[in-house]
PDB file of C-alpha atoms in Angstrom:
ATOM      1  CA  UNK A   1     -16.597  12.435   0.939  1.00 52.00           C
ATOM      2  CA  UNK A   2     -14.754  14.190  -1.901  1.00 74.00           C
ATOM      3  CA  UNK A   3     -14.634  13.050  -5.516  1.00 91.00           C
ATOM      4  CA  UNK A   4     -13.290   9.632  -6.475  1.00 94.00           C
ATOM      5  CA  UNK A   5      -9.720   9.849  -7.808  1.00 95.00           C
ATOM      6  CA  UNK A   6      -9.116   6.121  -8.333  1.00 95.00           C
ATOM      7  CA  UNK A   7     -11.707   3.399  -8.845  1.00 95.00           C
ATOM      8  CA  UNK A   8     -10.775  -0.299  -8.821  1.00 96.00           C
ATOM      9  CA  UNK A   9     -13.324  -2.913  -9.880  1.00 95.00           C
ATOM     10  CA  UNK A  10     -12.868  -6.643  -9.332  1.00 95.00           C
ATOM     11  CA  UNK A  11      -9.099  -6.474  -9.850  1.00 95.00           C
ATOM     12  CA  UNK A  12      -7.163  -9.738 -10.059  1.00 95.00           C
ATOM     13  CA  UNK A  13      -3.477 -10.511 -10.343  1.00 95.00           C
ATOM     14  CA  UNK A  14      -2.472 -14.141 -10.884  1.00 92.00           C
ATOM     15  CA  UNK A  15       1.059 -15.465 -11.304  1.00 91.00           C
ATOM     16  CA  UNK A  16       1.485 -18.664 -13.344  1.00 87.00           C
ATOM     17  CA  UNK A  17       3.729 -21.285 -11.730  1.00 82.00           C
ATOM     18  CA  UNK A  18       6.629 -22.598 -13.786  1.00 77.00           C
ATOM     19  CA  UNK A  19       6.573 -25.899 -11.905  1.00 71.00           C
ATOM     20  CA  UNK A  20       3.508 -27.807 -10.646  1.00 66.00           C
ATOM     21  CA  UNK A  21       2.829 -27.496  -6.922  1.00 61.00           C
ATOM     22  CA  UNK A  22       2.119 -30.779  -5.074  1.00 62.00           C
ATOM     23  CA  UNK A  23      -0.914 -29.369  -3.230  1.00 60.00           C
ATOM     24  CA  UNK A  24      -2.368 -27.124  -5.942  1.00 59.00           C
ATOM     25  CA  UNK A  25      -5.128 -28.064  -8.361  1.00 62.00           C
ATOM     26  CA  UNK A  26      -4.076 -25.250 -10.720  1.00 68.00           C
ATOM     27  CA  UNK A  27      -0.640 -23.924 -11.576  1.00 78.00           C
ATOM     28  CA  UNK A  28      -1.626 -20.409 -10.498  1.00 84.00           C
ATOM     29  CA  UNK A  29      -0.778 -18.198  -7.528  1.00 86.00           C
ATOM     30  CA  UNK A  30      -3.765 -15.932  -6.895  1.00 89.00           C
ATOM     31  CA  UNK A  31      -2.053 -12.938  -5.257  1.00 92.00           C
ATOM     32  CA  UNK A  32      -4.969 -10.506  -5.671  1.00 94.00           C
ATOM     33  CA  UNK A  33      -8.432 -11.964  -6.120  1.00 92.00           C
ATOM     34  CA  UNK A  34     -11.336  -9.655  -6.938  1.00 91.00           C
ATOM     35  CA  UNK A  35     -10.504  -6.409  -5.104  1.00 95.00           C
ATOM     36  CA  UNK A  36     -12.857  -3.425  -5.513  1.00 94.00           C
ATOM     37  CA  UNK A  37     -11.965  -0.054  -3.954  1.00 94.00           C
ATOM     38  CA  UNK A  38     -12.623   3.664  -4.320  1.00 95.00           C
ATOM     39  CA  UNK A  39      -9.832   6.070  -3.377  1.00 96.00           C
ATOM     40  CA  UNK A  40     -11.017   9.639  -2.787  1.00 96.00           C
ATOM     41  CA  UNK A  41      -9.089  12.748  -3.721  1.00 95.00           C
ATOM     42  CA  UNK A  42      -6.946  14.093  -0.872  1.00 93.00           C
ATOM     43  CA  UNK A  43      -7.354  11.103   1.456  1.00 96.00           C
ATOM     44  CA  UNK A  44      -4.947   8.499   2.775  1.00 96.00           C
ATOM     45  CA  UNK A  45      -6.209   4.954   2.369  1.00 96.00           C
ATOM     46  CA  UNK A  46      -4.320   2.539   4.599  1.00 96.00           C
ATOM     47  CA  UNK A  47      -3.917  -0.996   3.281  1.00 95.00           C
ATOM     48  CA  UNK A  48      -2.966  -3.510   5.982  1.00 94.00           C
ATOM     49  CA  UNK A  49      -2.507  -7.236   6.410  1.00 90.00           C
ATOM     50  CA  UNK A  50       0.064  -9.893   7.184  1.00 87.00           C
ATOM     51  CA  UNK A  51       3.034 -10.507   4.914  1.00 85.00           C
ATOM     52  CA  UNK A  52       1.930 -12.385   1.803  1.00 85.00           C
ATOM     53  CA  UNK A  53      -1.672 -11.132   1.813  1.00 89.00           C
ATOM     54  CA  UNK A  54      -1.256  -9.375  -1.550  1.00 90.00           C
ATOM     55  CA  UNK A  55      -1.213  -5.724  -0.505  1.00 93.00           C
ATOM     56  CA  UNK A  56       2.089  -4.866  -2.227  1.00 94.00           C
ATOM     57  CA  UNK A  57       1.015  -6.775  -5.348  1.00 95.00           C
ATOM     58  CA  UNK A  58      -2.209  -4.752  -5.372  1.00 96.00           C
ATOM     59  CA  UNK A  59      -0.238  -1.499  -5.198  1.00 95.00           C
ATOM     60  CA  UNK A  60       2.098  -2.557  -8.014  1.00 94.00           C
ATOM     61  CA  UNK A  61      -0.857  -3.702 -10.120  1.00 94.00           C
ATOM     62  CA  UNK A  62      -2.605  -0.340  -9.703  1.00 94.00           C
ATOM     63  CA  UNK A  63       0.458   1.535 -10.932  1.00 91.00           C
ATOM     64  CA  UNK A  64       0.992  -1.228 -13.522  1.00 89.00           C
ATOM     65  CA  UNK A  65       4.458  -2.308 -12.521  1.00 90.00           C
ATOM     66  CA  UNK A  66       2.613  -5.640 -12.672  1.00 92.00           C
ATOM     67  CA  UNK A  67       0.077  -6.015 -15.452  1.00 92.00           C
ATOM     68  CA  UNK A  68      -3.227  -7.031 -13.815  1.00 93.00           C
ATOM     69  CA  UNK A  69      -4.815 -10.292 -14.915  1.00 93.00           C
ATOM     70  CA  UNK A  70      -8.340  -8.904 -15.089  1.00 93.00           C
ATOM     71  CA  UNK A  71     -10.605  -6.215 -13.696  1.00 94.00           C
ATOM     72  CA  UNK A  72     -10.871  -2.500 -14.281  1.00 94.00           C
ATOM     73  CA  UNK A  73      -8.913   0.559 -13.085  1.00 94.00           C
ATOM     74  CA  UNK A  74     -10.268   4.085 -13.594  1.00 94.00           C
ATOM     75  CA  UNK A  75      -8.113   7.108 -12.723  1.00 93.00           C
ATOM     76  CA  UNK A  76      -9.676  10.581 -12.788  1.00 90.00           C
ATOM     77  CA  UNK A  77     -12.507   9.252 -14.923  1.00 89.00           C
ATOM     78  CA  UNK A  78     -10.167   7.687 -17.499  1.00 89.00           C
ATOM     79  CA  UNK A  79      -9.975   3.909 -17.830  1.00 91.00           C
ATOM     80  CA  UNK A  80      -6.296   2.942 -17.581  1.00 91.00           C
ATOM     81  CA  UNK A  81      -6.837  -0.836 -17.482  1.00 91.00           C
ATOM     82  CA  UNK A  82      -9.698  -2.959 -18.777  1.00 90.00           C
ATOM     83  CA  UNK A  83     -10.141  -6.341 -20.455  1.00 83.00           C
ATOM     84  CA  UNK A  84      -6.486  -7.233 -20.027  1.00 81.00           C
ATOM     85  CA  UNK A  85      -5.226  -4.078 -21.761  1.00 85.00           C
ATOM     86  CA  UNK A  86      -3.272  -1.143 -20.269  1.00 84.00           C
ATOM     87  CA  UNK A  87      -4.238   2.323 -21.530  1.00 83.00           C
ATOM     88  CA  UNK A  88      -2.854   5.829 -21.039  1.00 79.00           C
ATOM     89  CA  UNK A  89       0.454   4.492 -19.684  1.00 78.00           C
ATOM     90  CA  UNK A  90       2.062   7.967 -19.824  1.00 76.00           C
ATOM     91  CA  UNK A  91      -0.756   9.303 -17.648  1.00 74.00           C
ATOM     92  CA  UNK A  92      -0.126   6.559 -15.097  1.00 79.00           C
ATOM     93  CA  UNK A  93       3.603   7.183 -15.024  1.00 81.00           C
ATOM     94  CA  UNK A  94       3.269  10.927 -14.432  1.00 88.00           C
ATOM     95  CA  UNK A  95       0.236  11.166 -12.172  1.00 92.00           C
ATOM     96  CA  UNK A  96       0.881   8.015 -10.095  1.00 94.00           C
ATOM     97  CA  UNK A  97       4.197   7.448  -8.337  1.00 94.00           C
ATOM     98  CA  UNK A  98       5.505   4.901  -5.858  1.00 94.00           C
ATOM     99  CA  UNK A  99       7.648   5.003  -2.725  1.00 95.00           C
ATOM    100  CA  UNK A 100       9.341   1.646  -2.228  1.00 92.00           C
ATOM    101  CA  UNK A 101       9.943  -0.364   0.924  1.00 89.00           C
ATOM    102  CA  UNK A 102      13.740  -0.666   0.866  1.00 89.00           C
ATOM    103  CA  UNK A 103      15.320   2.790   0.546  1.00 87.00           C
ATOM    104  CA  UNK A 104      18.688   1.322  -0.455  1.00 88.00           C
ATOM    105  CA  UNK A 105      17.689  -1.157  -3.161  1.00 90.00           C
ATOM    106  CA  UNK A 106      15.267   1.342  -4.729  1.00 91.00           C
ATOM    107  CA  UNK A 107      18.109   3.786  -5.484  1.00 94.00           C
ATOM    108  CA  UNK A 108      20.772   3.087  -8.104  1.00 93.00           C
ATOM    109  CA  UNK A 109      24.113   2.950  -6.218  1.00 93.00           C
ATOM    110  CA  UNK A 110      26.009   4.166  -9.299  1.00 94.00           C
ATOM    111  CA  UNK A 111      23.948   7.325  -9.685  1.00 95.00           C
ATOM    112  CA  UNK A 112      24.319  10.560  -7.750  1.00 96.00           C
ATOM    113  CA  UNK A 113      21.382  12.072  -5.884  1.00 95.00           C
ATOM    114  CA  UNK A 114      21.038  14.640  -8.652  1.00 95.00           C
ATOM    115  CA  UNK A 115      20.803  11.941 -11.355  1.00 95.00           C
ATOM    116  CA  UNK A 116      18.308   9.872  -9.326  1.00 96.00           C
ATOM    117  CA  UNK A 117      15.887  12.724  -8.669  1.00 95.00           C
ATOM    118  CA  UNK A 118      16.395  14.263 -12.129  1.00 94.00           C
ATOM    119  CA  UNK A 119      15.697  11.091 -14.116  1.00 93.00           C
ATOM    120  CA  UNK A 120      11.875  11.465 -14.300  1.00 92.00           C
ATOM    121  CA  UNK A 121      12.268  15.187 -15.032  1.00 92.00           C
ATOM    122  CA  UNK A 122      14.551  14.460 -17.972  1.00 91.00           C
ATOM    123  CA  UNK A 123      12.218  11.772 -19.290  1.00 88.00           C
ATOM    124  CA  UNK A 124       8.854  13.540 -19.028  1.00 88.00           C
ATOM    125  CA  UNK A 125       9.450  17.250 -18.474  1.00 83.00           C
ATOM    126  CA  UNK A 126      12.445  17.494 -20.826  1.00 81.00           C
ATOM    127  CA  UNK A 127      14.303  19.718 -18.358  1.00 82.00           C
ATOM    128  CA  UNK A 128      18.064  20.164 -18.610  1.00 84.00           C
ATOM    129  CA  UNK A 129      20.953  22.287 -17.440  1.00 88.00           C
ATOM    130  CA  UNK A 130      20.472  24.932 -14.763  1.00 91.00           C
ATOM    131  CA  UNK A 131      16.679  24.584 -14.792  1.00 92.00           C
ATOM    132  CA  UNK A 132      16.946  20.852 -14.024  1.00 93.00           C
ATOM    133  CA  UNK A 133      19.454  21.332 -11.207  1.00 93.00           C
ATOM    134  CA  UNK A 134      17.355  24.073  -9.638  1.00 94.00           C
ATOM    135  CA  UNK A 135      14.288  21.781  -9.606  1.00 94.00           C
ATOM    136  CA  UNK A 136      16.280  18.915  -8.050  1.00 95.00           C
ATOM    137  CA  UNK A 137      17.574  21.216  -5.291  1.00 95.00           C
ATOM    138  CA  UNK A 138      14.049  22.460  -4.681  1.00 95.00           C
ATOM    139  CA  UNK A 139      12.750  18.880  -4.323  1.00 96.00           C
ATOM    140  CA  UNK A 140      15.507  18.010  -1.837  1.00 96.00           C
ATOM    141  CA  UNK A 141      14.619  21.049   0.269  1.00 95.00           C
ATOM    142  CA  UNK A 142      10.935  20.031   0.228  1.00 95.00           C
ATOM    143  CA  UNK A 143      11.782  16.639   1.791  1.00 95.00           C
ATOM    144  CA  UNK A 144      14.181  18.115   4.356  1.00 93.00           C
ATOM    145  CA  UNK A 145      17.507  17.348   2.649  1.00 94.00           C
ATOM    146  CA  UNK A 146      20.416  19.733   2.146  1.00 93.00           C
ATOM    147  CA  UNK A 147      20.473  20.694  -1.586  1.00 93.00           C
ATOM    148  CA  UNK A 148      24.284  20.635  -1.497  1.00 92.00           C
ATOM    149  CA  UNK A 149      24.120  16.820  -1.280  1.00 92.00           C
ATOM    150  CA  UNK A 150      23.256  16.471  -4.971  1.00 93.00           C
ATOM    151  CA  UNK A 151      26.706  15.130  -5.928  1.00 94.00           C
ATOM    152  CA  UNK A 152      26.723  12.385  -3.290  1.00 95.00           C
ATOM    153  CA  UNK A 153      25.841   8.706  -3.758  1.00 95.00           C
ATOM    154  CA  UNK A 154      23.201   6.620  -1.903  1.00 94.00           C
ATOM    155  CA  UNK A 155      25.797   4.703   0.201  1.00 94.00           C
ATOM    156  CA  UNK A 156      26.787   8.009   1.848  1.00 94.00           C
ATOM    157  CA  UNK A 157      23.362   8.394   3.470  1.00 94.00           C
ATOM    158  CA  UNK A 158      21.397   6.737   6.268  1.00 92.00           C
ATOM    159  CA  UNK A 159      18.234   4.736   5.603  1.00 91.00           C
ATOM    160  CA  UNK A 160      16.005   7.662   6.537  1.00 92.00           C
ATOM    161  CA  UNK A 161      17.897  10.024   4.251  1.00 94.00           C
ATOM    162  CA  UNK A 162      17.692   7.531   1.369  1.00 94.00           C
ATOM    163  CA  UNK A 163      13.957   7.278   1.866  1.00 95.00           C
ATOM    164  CA  UNK A 164      13.715  11.072   1.693  1.00 95.00           C
ATOM    165  CA  UNK A 165      15.574  10.935  -1.628  1.00 96.00           C
ATOM    166  CA  UNK A 166      13.067   8.327  -2.823  1.00 95.00           C
ATOM    167  CA  UNK A 167      10.212  10.606  -1.771  1.00 96.00           C
ATOM    168  CA  UNK A 168      11.822  13.531  -3.649  1.00 96.00           C
ATOM    169  CA  UNK A 169      12.008  11.385  -6.784  1.00 95.00           C
ATOM    170  CA  UNK A 170       8.330  10.422  -6.370  1.00 95.00           C
ATOM    171  CA  UNK A 171       7.372  14.115  -6.110  1.00 96.00           C
ATOM    172  CA  UNK A 172       9.374  15.205  -9.159  1.00 94.00           C
ATOM    173  CA  UNK A 173       6.481  15.036 -11.653  1.00 93.00           C
ATOM    174  CA  UNK A 174       3.882  16.587  -9.298  1.00 94.00           C
ATOM    175  CA  UNK A 175       1.819  13.371  -9.031  1.00 94.00           C
ATOM    176  CA  UNK A 176      -1.754  13.250  -7.801  1.00 95.00           C
ATOM    177  CA  UNK A 177      -1.543   9.771  -6.263  1.00 96.00           C
ATOM    178  CA  UNK A 178       1.381   8.208  -4.391  1.00 96.00           C
ATOM    179  CA  UNK A 179       1.430   4.529  -3.481  1.00 96.00           C
ATOM    180  CA  UNK A 180       3.681   4.135  -0.431  1.00 95.00           C
ATOM    181  CA  UNK A 181       4.664   0.458  -0.180  1.00 94.00           C
ATOM    182  CA  UNK A 182       5.709  -0.050   3.456  1.00 92.00           C
ATOM    183  CA  UNK A 183       7.894   3.090   3.334  1.00 92.00           C
ATOM    184  CA  UNK A 184       8.915   2.918   7.012  1.00 91.00           C
ATOM    185  CA  UNK A 185       9.287  -0.819   7.716  1.00 87.00           C
ATOM    186  CA  UNK A 186      13.050  -0.838   6.973  1.00 82.00           C
ATOM    187  CA  UNK A 187      13.761   2.227   9.147  1.00 87.00           C
ATOM    188  CA  UNK A 188      14.586   2.733  12.823  1.00 87.00           C
ATOM    189  CA  UNK A 189      11.602   3.520  15.041  1.00 85.00           C
ATOM    190  CA  UNK A 190      12.796   7.097  15.696  1.00 85.00           C
ATOM    191  CA  UNK A 191      13.082   7.732  11.955  1.00 90.00           C
ATOM    192  CA  UNK A 192       9.699   6.146  11.181  1.00 91.00           C
ATOM    193  CA  UNK A 193       7.860   8.969  12.969  1.00 90.00           C
ATOM    194  CA  UNK A 194       9.841  11.587  11.017  1.00 92.00           C
ATOM    195  CA  UNK A 195       8.938  10.004   7.665  1.00 93.00           C
ATOM    196  CA  UNK A 196       5.262   9.673   8.629  1.00 93.00           C
ATOM    197  CA  UNK A 197       5.128  13.330   9.681  1.00 93.00           C
ATOM    198  CA  UNK A 198       6.895  14.334   6.453  1.00 95.00           C
ATOM    199  CA  UNK A 199       4.308  12.452   4.379  1.00 95.00           C
ATOM    200  CA  UNK A 200       1.451  14.141   6.257  1.00 95.00           C
ATOM    201  CA  UNK A 201       3.082  17.560   5.788  1.00 95.00           C
ATOM    202  CA  UNK A 202       3.577  16.992   2.043  1.00 96.00           C
ATOM    203  CA  UNK A 203      -0.017  15.830   1.661  1.00 96.00           C
ATOM    204  CA  UNK A 204      -1.312  19.013   3.255  1.00 94.00           C
ATOM    205  CA  UNK A 205       0.974  21.319   1.263  1.00 94.00           C
ATOM    206  CA  UNK A 206       0.753  19.598  -2.142  1.00 94.00           C
ATOM    207  CA  UNK A 207      -2.769  18.141  -2.039  1.00 94.00           C
ATOM    208  CA  UNK A 208      -1.565  14.555  -2.451  1.00 96.00           C
ATOM    209  CA  UNK A 209      -3.592  11.351  -2.235  1.00 96.00           C
ATOM    210  CA  UNK A 210      -1.934   8.303  -0.654  1.00 97.00           C
ATOM    211  CA  UNK A 211      -2.406   4.571  -0.652  1.00 97.00           C
ATOM    212  CA  UNK A 212      -0.325   3.679   2.390  1.00 97.00           C
ATOM    213  CA  UNK A 213       0.610  -0.014   2.508  1.00 95.00           C
ATOM    214  CA  UNK A 214       1.841  -1.483   5.807  1.00 91.00           C
ATOM    215  CA  UNK A 215       1.497  -4.413   8.171  1.00 85.00           C
ATOM    216  CA  UNK A 216       1.833  -2.131  11.220  1.00 82.00           C
ATOM    217  CA  UNK A 217      -1.655  -0.989  12.230  1.00 84.00           C
ATOM    218  CA  UNK A 218      -0.238   1.522  14.723  1.00 82.00           C
ATOM    219  CA  UNK A 219       1.512   3.405  11.889  1.00 86.00           C
ATOM    220  CA  UNK A 220      -1.503   3.113   9.597  1.00 90.00           C
ATOM    221  CA  UNK A 221      -3.782   4.485  12.314  1.00 87.00           C
ATOM    222  CA  UNK A 222      -1.526   7.540  12.645  1.00 87.00           C
ATOM    223  CA  UNK A 223      -1.643   8.549   8.983  1.00 92.00           C
ATOM    224  CA  UNK A 224      -4.818   7.084   7.420  1.00 94.00           C
ATOM    225  CA  UNK A 225      -8.306   8.491   6.908  1.00 94.00           C
ATOM    226  CA  UNK A 226      -9.711   5.077   5.946  1.00 96.00           C
ATOM    227  CA  UNK A 227      -8.316   1.562   6.372  1.00 96.00           C
ATOM    228  CA  UNK A 228      -8.804  -1.511   4.189  1.00 96.00           C
ATOM    229  CA  UNK A 229      -7.811  -4.864   5.704  1.00 95.00           C
ATOM    230  CA  UNK A 230      -6.591  -7.575   3.307  1.00 94.00           C
ATOM    231  CA  UNK A 231      -6.364 -11.303   3.836  1.00 93.00           C
ATOM    232  CA  UNK A 232      -5.096 -13.734   1.211  1.00 92.00           C
ATOM    233  CA  UNK A 233      -5.785 -11.477  -1.763  1.00 92.00           C
ATOM    234  CA  UNK A 234      -9.195 -10.136  -0.693  1.00 94.00           C
ATOM    235  CA  UNK A 235     -10.526  -7.132   1.218  1.00 95.00           C
ATOM    236  CA  UNK A 236     -12.202  -8.378   4.413  1.00 95.00           C
ATOM    237  CA  UNK A 237     -13.010  -5.042   6.104  1.00 96.00           C
ATOM    238  CA  UNK A 238     -13.123  -1.387   5.034  1.00 96.00           C
ATOM    239  CA  UNK A 239     -14.080   1.709   6.999  1.00 94.00           C
ATOM    240  CA  UNK A 240     -12.724   4.968   8.375  1.00 94.00           C
ATOM    241  CA  UNK A 241      -9.671   4.614  10.603  1.00 93.00           C
ATOM    242  CA  UNK A 242     -11.469   5.474  13.855  1.00 92.00           C
ATOM    243  CA  UNK A 243     -14.188   2.867  13.294  1.00 92.00           C
ATOM    244  CA  UNK A 244     -11.708   0.141  12.336  1.00 93.00           C
ATOM    245  CA  UNK A 245      -9.636   0.745  15.470  1.00 90.00           C
ATOM    246  CA  UNK A 246     -12.506   1.254  17.930  1.00 90.00           C
ATOM    247  CA  UNK A 247     -15.191  -1.068  16.504  1.00 91.00           C
ATOM    248  CA  UNK A 248     -13.614  -3.777  14.314  1.00 92.00           C
ATOM    249  CA  UNK A 249     -16.120  -6.328  13.026  1.00 93.00           C
ATOM    250  CA  UNK A 250     -14.052  -8.945  11.234  1.00 94.00           C
ATOM    251  CA  UNK A 251     -12.321 -11.525  13.493  1.00 92.00           C
ATOM    252  CA  UNK A 252      -9.054 -11.027  11.573  1.00 93.00           C
ATOM    253  CA  UNK A 253      -9.136  -7.247  12.150  1.00 93.00           C
ATOM    254  CA  UNK A 254      -9.787  -7.867  15.845  1.00 91.00           C
ATOM    255  CA  UNK A 255      -6.693 -10.073  16.012  1.00 90.00           C
ATOM    256  CA  UNK A 256      -4.527  -7.454  14.268  1.00 89.00           C
ATOM    257  CA  UNK A 257      -5.692  -4.677  16.581  1.00 89.00           C
ATOM    258  CA  UNK A 258      -5.139  -6.784  19.692  1.00 86.00           C
ATOM    259  CA  UNK A 259      -1.484  -7.071  18.667  1.00 82.00           C
ATOM    260  CA  UNK A 260      -0.945  -3.278  18.819  1.00 81.00           C
ATOM    261  CA  UNK A 261       0.960  -2.575  22.066  1.00 79.00           C
ATOM    262  CA  UNK A 262      -0.408   0.071  24.427  1.00 78.00           C
ATOM    263  CA  UNK A 263       2.269   2.333  26.024  1.00 78.00           C
ATOM    264  CA  UNK A 264       0.761   1.832  29.486  1.00 78.00           C
ATOM    265  CA  UNK A 265       1.872  -1.292  31.396  1.00 83.00           C
ATOM    266  CA  UNK A 266      -1.266  -1.383  33.575  1.00 82.00           C
ATOM    267  CA  UNK A 267      -3.660  -1.212  30.612  1.00 78.00           C
ATOM    268  CA  UNK A 268      -1.515  -3.564  28.537  1.00 74.00           C
ATOM    269  CA  UNK A 269      -1.578  -6.196  31.276  1.00 78.00           C
ATOM    270  CA  UNK A 270      -5.379  -6.135  31.416  1.00 78.00           C
ATOM    271  CA  UNK A 271      -5.913  -6.342  27.637  1.00 80.00           C
ATOM    272  CA  UNK A 272      -7.132  -9.493  25.953  1.00 79.00           C
ATOM    273  CA  UNK A 273      -4.800 -10.638  23.181  1.00 79.00           C
ATOM    274  CA  UNK A 274      -6.162 -12.747  20.337  1.00 83.00           C
ATOM    275  CA  UNK A 275      -3.614 -15.341  19.229  1.00 79.00           C
ATOM    276  CA  UNK A 276      -4.393 -16.781  15.811  1.00 83.00           C
ATOM    277  CA  UNK A 277      -3.659 -20.471  15.390  1.00 80.00           C
ATOM    278  CA  UNK A 278      -1.532 -21.634  12.464  1.00 76.00           C
ATOM    279  CA  UNK A 279       0.054 -19.719   9.601  1.00 78.00           C
ATOM    280  CA  UNK A 280      -1.390 -17.811   6.669  1.00 78.00           C
ATOM    281  CA  UNK A 281      -2.628 -20.427   4.146  1.00 84.00           C
ATOM    282  CA  UNK A 282      -0.750 -20.873   0.907  1.00 81.00           C
ATOM    283  CA  UNK A 283      -2.295 -18.652  -1.829  1.00 81.00           C
ATOM    284  CA  UNK A 284      -1.508 -21.392  -4.348  1.00 82.00           C
ATOM    285  CA  UNK A 285      -3.996 -23.656  -2.578  1.00 82.00           C
ATOM    286  CA  UNK A 286      -6.305 -21.457  -0.440  1.00 85.00           C
ATOM    287  CA  UNK A 287      -8.973 -22.961   1.864  1.00 87.00           C
ATOM    288  CA  UNK A 288     -12.523 -23.356   0.616  1.00 89.00           C
ATOM    289  CA  UNK A 289     -15.185 -20.828   1.562  1.00 91.00           C
ATOM    290  CA  UNK A 290     -13.893 -17.962   3.694  1.00 92.00           C
ATOM    291  CA  UNK A 291     -10.100 -18.174   3.474  1.00 91.00           C
ATOM    292  CA  UNK A 292      -9.810 -17.114   7.123  1.00 92.00           C
ATOM    293  CA  UNK A 293     -11.982 -19.890   8.571  1.00 90.00           C
ATOM    294  CA  UNK A 294      -8.994 -22.192   9.257  1.00 90.00           C
ATOM    295  CA  UNK A 295      -7.691 -19.677  11.841  1.00 90.00           C
ATOM    296  CA  UNK A 296     -10.918 -17.996  12.940  1.00 90.00           C
ATOM    297  CA  UNK A 297     -12.118 -18.068  16.565  1.00 87.00           C
ATOM    298  CA  UNK A 298     -15.695 -17.262  15.479  1.00 87.00           C
ATOM    299  CA  UNK A 299     -16.186 -19.775  12.646  1.00 88.00           C
ATOM    300  CA  UNK A 300     -19.251 -21.902  11.902  1.00 89.00           C
ATOM    301  CA  UNK A 301     -19.905 -24.656   9.356  1.00 89.00           C
ATOM    302  CA  UNK A 302     -21.106 -22.167   6.746  1.00 91.00           C
ATOM    303  CA  UNK A 303     -17.716 -20.430   6.728  1.00 92.00           C
ATOM    304  CA  UNK A 304     -16.003 -23.412   5.067  1.00 91.00           C
ATOM    305  CA  UNK A 305     -18.593 -23.616   2.294  1.00 90.00           C
ATOM    306  CA  UNK A 306     -18.975 -20.122   0.831  1.00 91.00           C
ATOM    307  CA  UNK A 307     -17.046 -16.858   0.608  1.00 91.00           C
ATOM    308  CA  UNK A 308     -18.953 -14.047   2.413  1.00 92.00           C
ATOM    309  CA  UNK A 309     -19.684 -10.941   0.345  1.00 91.00           C
ATOM    310  CA  UNK A 310     -18.352  -7.537   1.420  1.00 92.00           C
ATOM    311  CA  UNK A 311     -21.528  -6.079   2.967  1.00 91.00           C
ATOM    312  CA  UNK A 312     -22.451  -3.033   5.013  1.00 91.00           C
ATOM    313  CA  UNK A 313     -22.276  -3.277   8.810  1.00 88.00           C
ATOM    314  CA  UNK A 314     -22.969   0.394   9.466  1.00 82.00           C
ATOM    315  CA  UNK A 315     -22.325   3.752   7.812  1.00 85.00           C
ATOM    316  CA  UNK A 316     -19.481   3.327   5.281  1.00 87.00           C
ATOM    317  CA  UNK A 317     -18.368   0.168   7.107  1.00 94.00           C
ATOM    318  CA  UNK A 318     -17.996  -2.915   4.902  1.00 95.00           C
ATOM    319  CA  UNK A 319     -17.219  -6.372   6.294  1.00 95.00           C
ATOM    320  CA  UNK A 320     -16.762  -9.740   4.588  1.00 94.00           C
ATOM    321  CA  UNK A 321     -17.942 -12.110   7.320  1.00 93.00           C
ATOM    322  CA  UNK A 322     -21.010 -14.272   8.032  1.00 92.00           C
ATOM    323  CA  UNK A 323     -20.570 -13.852  11.817  1.00 90.00           C
ATOM    324  CA  UNK A 324     -18.990 -10.438  12.510  1.00 90.00           C
ATOM    325  CA  UNK A 325     -17.830  -9.648  16.028  1.00 88.00           C
ATOM    326  CA  UNK A 326     -20.440  -7.729  18.001  1.00 76.00           C
TER     327      UNK A 326
END
């Protein structure tokens, strides 16, 4: 494996509640609870889980759109967050960028394409005039957009085109790490494949590193080198994409993979689908022990008493489970 670009140690993000919750002992929502990860230079780390598991909050905490509650973040050997304090914010803003989920709401409707893509260049690179316009046109061409569209507004484009504009803006400062927060979930299926292929092409050409956040394991499998599975604010399984898909160990990962449809009606009919009982527990008042034990098909008494550590179950395969699936 190549060198570590981003190192996260025991990261937490808690949101205080303005009003007391009837079922909570504390007035705290624990969105991210003790996540530790290494992201290697040039890889794509897929981050998957159901809605509300904390994956988007983790991404926003890494880039410090949300200030983490505690933990440590090291980027290229420099500590950018520790002991409740953010450091080197300018470094974070230039070398880490984000692609947002909703391509429409992430673009200012009152700004032209030129102004949207040029904004980070004006702020950090101090470009102006002809030099600025030339760079904006170049960025649009890189993402497959006609550079003559620079005077148009976001409402004049489709969802896929708006997402390309968002990607161009993210590339403006030549970042080293891009956090893609469900960048295809709001798009048509035919457009999703185009955006995924564009991201893979840009990674190869520009040497980018991605954290790709999604709840669709089929999409994550297509683009990721490694996959981390989150459940209720914690990482429950981490390995390379092939191992996660072919040999999942955690019961929750098994359930997610069983939900991926197979484009063969004969094979699909013979597959065993794992249907989880109940809903995702409330992060304000999570279950004791392993948070997944209330829905787990493989649980034992021990699971309700203690949280299982993230331990090795093979080469570079980490699982947080007392009774992993054989």
